[in-house]
Short mmCIF file of C-alpha atoms in Angstrom, two decimals:
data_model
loop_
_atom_site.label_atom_id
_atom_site.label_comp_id
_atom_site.label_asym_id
_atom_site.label_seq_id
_atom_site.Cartn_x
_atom_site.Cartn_y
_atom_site.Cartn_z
CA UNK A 28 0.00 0.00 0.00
CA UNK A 29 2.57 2.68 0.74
CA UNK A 30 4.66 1.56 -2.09
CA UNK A 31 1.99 2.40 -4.45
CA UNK A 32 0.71 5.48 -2.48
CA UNK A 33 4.81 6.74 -2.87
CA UNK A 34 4.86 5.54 -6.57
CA UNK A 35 1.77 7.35 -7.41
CA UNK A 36 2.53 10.28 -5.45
CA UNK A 37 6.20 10.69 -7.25
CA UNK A 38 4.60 10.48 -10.50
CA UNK A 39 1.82 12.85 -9.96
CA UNK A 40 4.18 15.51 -9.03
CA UNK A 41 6.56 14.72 -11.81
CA UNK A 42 2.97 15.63 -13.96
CA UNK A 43 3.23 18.87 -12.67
CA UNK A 44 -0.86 18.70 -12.35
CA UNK A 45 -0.92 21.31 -10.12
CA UNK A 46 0.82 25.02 -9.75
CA UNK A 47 -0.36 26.08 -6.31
CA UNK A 48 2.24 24.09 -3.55
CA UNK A 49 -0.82 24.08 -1.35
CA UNK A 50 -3.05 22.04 -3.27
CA UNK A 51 0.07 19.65 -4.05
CA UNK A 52 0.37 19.06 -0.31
CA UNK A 53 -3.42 18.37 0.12
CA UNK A 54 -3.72 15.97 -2.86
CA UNK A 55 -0.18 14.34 -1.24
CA UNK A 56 -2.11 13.73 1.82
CA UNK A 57 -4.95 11.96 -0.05
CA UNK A 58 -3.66 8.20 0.29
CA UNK A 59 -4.07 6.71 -3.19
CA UNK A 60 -2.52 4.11 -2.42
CA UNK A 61 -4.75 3.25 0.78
CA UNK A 62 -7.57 4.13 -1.34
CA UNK A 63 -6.46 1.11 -4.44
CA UNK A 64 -5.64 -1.41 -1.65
CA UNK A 65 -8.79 -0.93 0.64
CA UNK A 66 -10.78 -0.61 -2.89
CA UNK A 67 -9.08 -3.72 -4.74
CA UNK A 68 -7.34 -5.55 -2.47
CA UNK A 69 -7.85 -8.88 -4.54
CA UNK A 70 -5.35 -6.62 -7.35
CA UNK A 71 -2.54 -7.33 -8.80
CA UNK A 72 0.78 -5.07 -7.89
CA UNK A 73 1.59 -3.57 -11.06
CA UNK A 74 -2.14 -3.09 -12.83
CA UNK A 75 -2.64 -1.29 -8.70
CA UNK A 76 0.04 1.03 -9.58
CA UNK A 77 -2.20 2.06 -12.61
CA UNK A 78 -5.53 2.75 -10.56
CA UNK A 79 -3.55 5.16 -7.89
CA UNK A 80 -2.49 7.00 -10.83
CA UNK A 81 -5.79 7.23 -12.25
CA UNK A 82 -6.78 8.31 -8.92
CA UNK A 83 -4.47 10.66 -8.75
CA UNK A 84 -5.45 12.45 -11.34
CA UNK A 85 -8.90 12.42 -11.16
CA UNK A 86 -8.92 13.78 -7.52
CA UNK A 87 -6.68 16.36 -9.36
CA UNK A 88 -9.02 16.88 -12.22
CA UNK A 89 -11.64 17.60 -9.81
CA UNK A 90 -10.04 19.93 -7.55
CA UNK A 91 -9.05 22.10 -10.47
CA UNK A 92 -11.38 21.93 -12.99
CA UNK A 93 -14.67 21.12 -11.18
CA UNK A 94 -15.59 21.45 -7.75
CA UNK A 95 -13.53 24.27 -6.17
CA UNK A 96 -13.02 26.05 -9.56
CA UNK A 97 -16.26 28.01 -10.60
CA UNK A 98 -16.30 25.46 -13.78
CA UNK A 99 -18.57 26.50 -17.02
CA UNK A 100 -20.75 23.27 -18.39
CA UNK A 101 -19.40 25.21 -21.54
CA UNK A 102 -16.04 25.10 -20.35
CA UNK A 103 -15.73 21.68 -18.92
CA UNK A 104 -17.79 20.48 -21.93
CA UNK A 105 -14.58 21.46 -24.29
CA UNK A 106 -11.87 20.09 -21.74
CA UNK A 107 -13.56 16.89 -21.27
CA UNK A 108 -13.93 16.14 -24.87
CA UNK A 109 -10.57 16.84 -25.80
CA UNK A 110 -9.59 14.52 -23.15
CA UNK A 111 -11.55 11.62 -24.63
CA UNK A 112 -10.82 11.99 -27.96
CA UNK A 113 -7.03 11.28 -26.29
CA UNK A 114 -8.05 8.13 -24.85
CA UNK A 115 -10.19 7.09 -27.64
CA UNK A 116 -6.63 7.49 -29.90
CA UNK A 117 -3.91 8.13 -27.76
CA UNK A 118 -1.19 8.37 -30.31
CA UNK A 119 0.29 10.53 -31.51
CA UNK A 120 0.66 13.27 -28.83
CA UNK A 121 -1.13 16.47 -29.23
CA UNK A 122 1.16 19.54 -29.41
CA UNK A 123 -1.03 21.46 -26.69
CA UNK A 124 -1.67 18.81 -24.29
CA UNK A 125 -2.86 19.86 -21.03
CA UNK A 126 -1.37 18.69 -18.05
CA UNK A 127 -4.27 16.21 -16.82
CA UNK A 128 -5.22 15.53 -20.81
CA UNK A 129 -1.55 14.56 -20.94
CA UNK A 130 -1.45 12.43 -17.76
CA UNK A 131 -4.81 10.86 -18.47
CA UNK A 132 -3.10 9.91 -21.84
CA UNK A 133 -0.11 8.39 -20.16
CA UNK A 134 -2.69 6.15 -18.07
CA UNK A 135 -4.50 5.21 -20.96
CA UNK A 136 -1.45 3.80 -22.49
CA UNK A 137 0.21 1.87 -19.82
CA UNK A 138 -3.62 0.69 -19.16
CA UNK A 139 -2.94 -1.56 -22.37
CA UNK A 140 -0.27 -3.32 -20.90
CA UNK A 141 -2.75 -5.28 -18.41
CA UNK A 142 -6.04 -4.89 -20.54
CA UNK A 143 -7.40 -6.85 -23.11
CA UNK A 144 -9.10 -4.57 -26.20
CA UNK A 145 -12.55 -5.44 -24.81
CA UNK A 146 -11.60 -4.04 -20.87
CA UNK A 147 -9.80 -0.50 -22.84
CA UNK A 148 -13.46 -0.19 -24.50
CA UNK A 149 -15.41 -0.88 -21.01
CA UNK A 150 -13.06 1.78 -19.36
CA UNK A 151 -13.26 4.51 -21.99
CA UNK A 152 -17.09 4.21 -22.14
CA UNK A 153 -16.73 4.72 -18.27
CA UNK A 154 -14.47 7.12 -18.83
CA UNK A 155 -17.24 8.68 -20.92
CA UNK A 156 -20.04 8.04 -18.77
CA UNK A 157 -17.93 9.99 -16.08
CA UNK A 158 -16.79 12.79 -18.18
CA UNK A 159 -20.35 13.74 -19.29
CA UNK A 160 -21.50 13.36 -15.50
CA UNK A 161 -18.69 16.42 -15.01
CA UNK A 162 -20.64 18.94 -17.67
CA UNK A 163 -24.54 17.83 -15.82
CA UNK A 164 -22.54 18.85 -12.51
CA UNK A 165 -21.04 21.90 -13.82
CA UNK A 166 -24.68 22.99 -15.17
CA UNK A 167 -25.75 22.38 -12.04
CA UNK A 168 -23.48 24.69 -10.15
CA UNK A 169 -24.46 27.27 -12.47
CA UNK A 170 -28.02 27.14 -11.88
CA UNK A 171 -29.62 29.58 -9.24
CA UNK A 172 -31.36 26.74 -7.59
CA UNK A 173 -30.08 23.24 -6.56
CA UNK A 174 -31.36 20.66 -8.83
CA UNK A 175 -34.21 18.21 -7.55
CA UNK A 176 -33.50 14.83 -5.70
CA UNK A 177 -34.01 12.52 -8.70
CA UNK A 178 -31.82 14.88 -10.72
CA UNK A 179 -29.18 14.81 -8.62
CA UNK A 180 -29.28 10.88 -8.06
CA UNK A 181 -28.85 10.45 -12.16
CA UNK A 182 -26.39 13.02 -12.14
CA UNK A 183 -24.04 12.65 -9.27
CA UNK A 184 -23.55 8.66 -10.08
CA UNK A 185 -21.84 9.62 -13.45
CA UNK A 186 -19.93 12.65 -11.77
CA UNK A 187 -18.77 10.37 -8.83
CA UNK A 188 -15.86 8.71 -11.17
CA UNK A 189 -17.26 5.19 -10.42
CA UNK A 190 -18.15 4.47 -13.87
CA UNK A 191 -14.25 4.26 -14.75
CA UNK A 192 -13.37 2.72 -10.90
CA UNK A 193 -15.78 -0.06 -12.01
CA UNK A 194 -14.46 -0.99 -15.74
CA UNK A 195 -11.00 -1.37 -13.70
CA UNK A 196 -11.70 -4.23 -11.63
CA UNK A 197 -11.40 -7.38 -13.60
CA UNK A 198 -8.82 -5.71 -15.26
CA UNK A 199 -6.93 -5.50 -11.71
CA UNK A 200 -8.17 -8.51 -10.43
CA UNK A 201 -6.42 -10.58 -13.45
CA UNK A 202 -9.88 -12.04 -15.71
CA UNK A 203 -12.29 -10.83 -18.02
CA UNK A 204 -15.84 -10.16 -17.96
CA UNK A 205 -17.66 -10.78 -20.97
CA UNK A 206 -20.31 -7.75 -22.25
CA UNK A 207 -23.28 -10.45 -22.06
CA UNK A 208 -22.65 -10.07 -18.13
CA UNK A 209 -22.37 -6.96 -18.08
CA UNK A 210 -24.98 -5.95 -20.52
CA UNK A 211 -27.73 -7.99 -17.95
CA UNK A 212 -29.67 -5.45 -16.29
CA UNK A 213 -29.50 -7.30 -12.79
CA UNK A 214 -25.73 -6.64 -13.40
CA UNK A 215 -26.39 -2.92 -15.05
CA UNK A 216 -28.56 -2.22 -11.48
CA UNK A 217 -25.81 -3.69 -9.48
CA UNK A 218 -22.89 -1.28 -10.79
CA UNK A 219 -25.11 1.47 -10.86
CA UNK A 220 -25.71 1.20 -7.32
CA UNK A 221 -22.16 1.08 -6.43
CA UNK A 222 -21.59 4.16 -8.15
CA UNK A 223 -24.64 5.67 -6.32
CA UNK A 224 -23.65 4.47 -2.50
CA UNK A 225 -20.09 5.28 -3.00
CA UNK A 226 -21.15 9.06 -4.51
CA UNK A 227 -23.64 9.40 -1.87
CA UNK A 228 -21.21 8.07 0.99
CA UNK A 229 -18.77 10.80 -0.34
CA UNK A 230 -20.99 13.26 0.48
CA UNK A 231 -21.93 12.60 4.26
CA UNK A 232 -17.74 12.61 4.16
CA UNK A 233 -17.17 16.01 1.80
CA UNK A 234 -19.75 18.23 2.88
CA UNK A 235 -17.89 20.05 5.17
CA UNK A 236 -14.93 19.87 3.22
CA UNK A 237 -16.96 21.57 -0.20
CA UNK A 238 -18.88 24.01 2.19
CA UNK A 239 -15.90 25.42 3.92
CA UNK A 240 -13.05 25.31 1.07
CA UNK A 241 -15.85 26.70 -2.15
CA UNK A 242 -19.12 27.43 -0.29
CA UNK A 243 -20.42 24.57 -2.28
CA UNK A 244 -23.57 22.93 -1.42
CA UNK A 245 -24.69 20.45 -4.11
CA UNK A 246 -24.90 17.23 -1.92
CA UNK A 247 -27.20 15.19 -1.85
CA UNK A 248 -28.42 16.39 2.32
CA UNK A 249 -28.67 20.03 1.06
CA UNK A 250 -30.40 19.10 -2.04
CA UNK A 251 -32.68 16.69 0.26
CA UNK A 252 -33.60 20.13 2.30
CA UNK A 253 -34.25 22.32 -0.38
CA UNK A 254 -37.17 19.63 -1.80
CA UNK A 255 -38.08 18.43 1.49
CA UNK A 256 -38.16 21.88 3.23
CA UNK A 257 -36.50 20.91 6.06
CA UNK A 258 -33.49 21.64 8.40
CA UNK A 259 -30.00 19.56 7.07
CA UNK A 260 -29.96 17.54 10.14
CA UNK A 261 -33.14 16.51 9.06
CA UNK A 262 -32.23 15.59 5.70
CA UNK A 263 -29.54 13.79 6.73
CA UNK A 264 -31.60 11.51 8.44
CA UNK A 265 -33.48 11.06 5.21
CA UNK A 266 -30.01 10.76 3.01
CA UNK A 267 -28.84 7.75 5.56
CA UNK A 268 -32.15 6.04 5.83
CA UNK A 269 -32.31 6.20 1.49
CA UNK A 270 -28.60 4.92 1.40
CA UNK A 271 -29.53 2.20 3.37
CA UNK A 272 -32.47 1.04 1.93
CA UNK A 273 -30.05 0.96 -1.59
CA UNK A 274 -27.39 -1.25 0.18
CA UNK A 275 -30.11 -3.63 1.33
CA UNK A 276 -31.43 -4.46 -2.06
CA UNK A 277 -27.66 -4.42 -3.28
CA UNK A 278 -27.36 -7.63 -0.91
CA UNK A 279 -30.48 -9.16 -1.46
CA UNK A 280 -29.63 -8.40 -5.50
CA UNK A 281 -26.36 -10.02 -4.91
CA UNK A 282 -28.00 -12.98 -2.74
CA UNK A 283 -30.09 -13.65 -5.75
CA UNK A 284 -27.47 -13.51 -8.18
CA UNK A 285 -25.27 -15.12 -6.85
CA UNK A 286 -26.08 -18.91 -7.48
CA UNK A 287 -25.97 -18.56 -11.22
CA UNK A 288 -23.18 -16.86 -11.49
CA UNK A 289 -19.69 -18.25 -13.07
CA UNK A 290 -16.40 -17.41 -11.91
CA UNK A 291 -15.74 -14.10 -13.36
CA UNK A 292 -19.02 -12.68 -12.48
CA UNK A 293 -18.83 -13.99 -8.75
CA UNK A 294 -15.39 -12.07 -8.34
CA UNK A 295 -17.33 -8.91 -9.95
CA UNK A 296 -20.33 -8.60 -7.61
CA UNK A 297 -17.63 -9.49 -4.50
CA UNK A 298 -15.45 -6.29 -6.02
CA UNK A 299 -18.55 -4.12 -6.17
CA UNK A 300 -19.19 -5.08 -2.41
CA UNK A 301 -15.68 -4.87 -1.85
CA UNK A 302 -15.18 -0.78 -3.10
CA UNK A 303 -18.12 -0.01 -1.17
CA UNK A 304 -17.04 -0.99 2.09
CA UNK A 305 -13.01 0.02 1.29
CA UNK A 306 -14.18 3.32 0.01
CA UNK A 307 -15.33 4.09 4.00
CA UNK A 308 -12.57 2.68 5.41
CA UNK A 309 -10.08 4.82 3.39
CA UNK A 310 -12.84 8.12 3.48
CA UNK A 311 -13.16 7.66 7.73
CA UNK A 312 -9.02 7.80 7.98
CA UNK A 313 -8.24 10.21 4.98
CA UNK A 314 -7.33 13.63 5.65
CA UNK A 315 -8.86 15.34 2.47
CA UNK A 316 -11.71 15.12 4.84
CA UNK A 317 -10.61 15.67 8.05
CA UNK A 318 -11.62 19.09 9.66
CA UNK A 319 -10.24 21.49 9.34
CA UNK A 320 -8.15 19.99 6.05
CA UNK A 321 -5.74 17.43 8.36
CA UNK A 322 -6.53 19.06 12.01
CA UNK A 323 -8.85 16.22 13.01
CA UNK A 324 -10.32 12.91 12.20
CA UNK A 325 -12.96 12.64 9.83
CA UNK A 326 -16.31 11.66 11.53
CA UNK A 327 -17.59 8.08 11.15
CA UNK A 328 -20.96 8.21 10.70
CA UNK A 329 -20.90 4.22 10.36
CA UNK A 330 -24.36 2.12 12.54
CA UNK A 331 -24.17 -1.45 13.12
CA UNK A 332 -27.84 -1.91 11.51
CA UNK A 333 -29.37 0.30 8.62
CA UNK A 334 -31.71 2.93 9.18
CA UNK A 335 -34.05 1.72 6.58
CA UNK A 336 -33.99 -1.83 5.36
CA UNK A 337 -37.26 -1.81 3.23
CA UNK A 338 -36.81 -3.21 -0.13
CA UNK A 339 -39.87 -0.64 -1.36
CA UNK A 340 -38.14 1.30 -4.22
CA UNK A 341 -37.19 4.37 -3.55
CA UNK A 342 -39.86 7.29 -5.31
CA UNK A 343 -36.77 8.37 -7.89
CA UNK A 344 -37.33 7.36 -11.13
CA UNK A 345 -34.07 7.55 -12.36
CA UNK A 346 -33.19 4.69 -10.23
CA UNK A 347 -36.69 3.08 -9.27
CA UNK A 348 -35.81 0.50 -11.52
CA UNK A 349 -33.22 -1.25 -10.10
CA UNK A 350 -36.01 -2.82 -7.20
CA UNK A 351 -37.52 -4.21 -10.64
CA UNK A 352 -34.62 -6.88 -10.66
CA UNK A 353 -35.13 -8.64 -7.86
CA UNK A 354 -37.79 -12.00 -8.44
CA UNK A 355 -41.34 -12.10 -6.86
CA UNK A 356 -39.37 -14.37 -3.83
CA UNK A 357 -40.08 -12.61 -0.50
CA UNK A 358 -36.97 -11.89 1.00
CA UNK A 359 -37.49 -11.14 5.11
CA UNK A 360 -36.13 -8.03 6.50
CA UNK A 361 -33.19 -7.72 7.70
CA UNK A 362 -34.01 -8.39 11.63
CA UNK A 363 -35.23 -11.44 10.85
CA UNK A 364 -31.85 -12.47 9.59
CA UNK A 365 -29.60 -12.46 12.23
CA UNK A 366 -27.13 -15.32 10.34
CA UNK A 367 -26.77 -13.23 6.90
CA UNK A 368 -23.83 -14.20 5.28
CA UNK A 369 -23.19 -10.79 4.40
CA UNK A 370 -23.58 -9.01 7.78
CA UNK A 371 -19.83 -8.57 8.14
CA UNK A 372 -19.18 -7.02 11.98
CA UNK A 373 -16.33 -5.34 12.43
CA UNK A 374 -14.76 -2.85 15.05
CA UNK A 375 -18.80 -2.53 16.03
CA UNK A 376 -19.68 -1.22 12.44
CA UNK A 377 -21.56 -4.08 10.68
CA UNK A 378 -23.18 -1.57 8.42
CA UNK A 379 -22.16 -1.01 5.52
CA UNK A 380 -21.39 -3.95 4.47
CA UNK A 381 -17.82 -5.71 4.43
CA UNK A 382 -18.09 -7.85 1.15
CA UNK A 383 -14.65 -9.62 1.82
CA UNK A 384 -12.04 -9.75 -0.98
CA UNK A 385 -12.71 -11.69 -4.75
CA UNK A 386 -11.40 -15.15 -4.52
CA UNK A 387 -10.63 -17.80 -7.38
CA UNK A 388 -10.37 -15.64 -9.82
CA UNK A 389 -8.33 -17.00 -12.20
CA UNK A 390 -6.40 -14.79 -15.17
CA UNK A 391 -3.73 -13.48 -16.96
CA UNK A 392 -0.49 -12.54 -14.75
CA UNK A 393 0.26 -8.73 -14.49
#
């Protein structure tokens, strides 16, 4: 882990991402490294190396162009298509390469060395999928008025980065899945909600953070209050209870899937568990969200049951349809299922849950 924190960290700066020696120190602080090991701890070392560099940049990317900049959709649209049209052909090198278009390009290509053709095309779709996320947040800081709930759910999925975080993993975890898995819409609702718990996660852990450094609000408790007309303490209670209720049909989703599943797909839907539960372990430790920037420890808002474990859909429909996947089989709540193989207790904080680390996943070496 620190070996590819240090390695990623040395290469960042040799990017030269960032001018201001400030931000440099803060984004040093960020532990990519513990991030791609708590994430993908099933990885292999040298495809690892390539994540914390993609992490690296895209916490850079963010920082600078999005979030704490004042970004234009009109602007970002421009930046972020240049940048794809570099990983769609990343050769030859384009004269006036920015710094992140330049280092994204460099990932790209030392991405090939550990991906078949198929896994490049998964992640630049991702890629896409996340870059088109940035210009629908961008629009949205623009506006005068937050956007509504359901809005923000379709929108802050793509923005989150998952989509690319997700096309990585069989490529770190050494095997291949095949687009007929991935195309199934059990499989489709399953990603999406890792996207969605690990961009709504982030926000009960960069509120503060966004507030304090870029008087942002566009979260998902202060766009709660605004439609709900309520105090944010109150909407937080709404914003846990709604993440909840999406982890519990991501296990009983996974419970269903799970016995026809091959291989491949098995070590998937374990890595999708897996970056939900590493993401808060890296987030409750990092300093990026410590307050004030490194002073303290980042608060661990972590229960040992969920707030809401109905498996009623949530009223969104942008994401209403992934309750639609699970069969007509009555699954009992969760009280009534004290033995759940996925009820991982640890350190007193069962919930969310620890989905373990992919095993038998057999592939090419890296």
């Amino acid at each position: 882990m620190r070996e590819i924190d240090d390695a990623s960290v040395d290469w960042m700066l040799q990017q030269e991402l960032d001018t201001s020696s400030h931000q440099r120190q803060r984004l040093i602080r960020c532990d990519f490294g513990g991030l791609t090991a708590s994430t993908m701890p099933y990885g292999q070392a040298r495809p690892l190396k390539v994540v914390a560099k993609l992490h690296a940049v895209l916490f850079s990317l963010d920082d600078a162009l999005c979030d704490e900049a004042g970004a234009t959709a009109h602007g970002l649209a421009h930046t972020t298509s240049r940048i794809m049209r570099v990983l769609e052909a990343p050769t030859p090198a384009w004269p006036d390469d920015s710094p992140h278009t330049a280092a994204l390009r460099a990932v790209r290509l030392e991405l090939a060395e550990h991906a078949t053709p198929g896994q490049l095309r998964h992640w630049t779709e991702g890629m896409r999928t996340y870059m088109s996320g940035l210009v629908w947040e961008a629009a949205c800081r623009r506006d005068r008025a937050l956007p509504s709930v359901n809005d923000y759910a379709a929108m802050w999925m793509r923005a989150i980065g998952m989509a690319p975080s997700t096309a990585l993993m069989d490529i770190a975890g050494g095997y291949e899945l095949q687009d007929q898995d991935l195309d199934r819409p059990e499989i489709r609702a399953m990603t999406e909600m890792t996207w969605t718990l690990v961009a709504w996660d982030n926000d009960f852990y960069s509120r503060n953070k966004e507030i304090q450094r870029a008087g942002d609000n566009l979260n998902l408790i202060d766009v709660l209050a605004q439609e709900r007309d309520c105090a944010p303490a109150r909407a937080q209670e709404e914003a846990m209870a709604m993440r909840d209720r999406v982890m519990t049909l991501f296990l009983r989703l996974r419970e269903q899937l799970w016995p026809r599943s091959g291989v491949e797909l098995r070590c998937y839907l374990v890595a999708l568990g897996q970056f939900v539960r590493g993401h808060l372990d890296w987030a409750s430790a990092c300093a990026r969200y410590a307050d004030p920037y490194g002073a303290g420890e980042p608060a661990r808002w972590w229960k040992t049951e969920p707030a809401d474990d109905s498996l009623e859909p949530l009223p969104l429909p942008a994401i209403a349809w992934w309750w639609d996947q699970l069969e007509s089989t009555p699954y009992p709540r969760r009280s009534q299922r004290r033995n759940d193989l996925h009820h991982d207790v640890r350190d007193g904080a069962a919930w969310p849950d620890g989905a373990g680390v992919a095993t038998g996943c057999s592939g090419r070496s890296g």
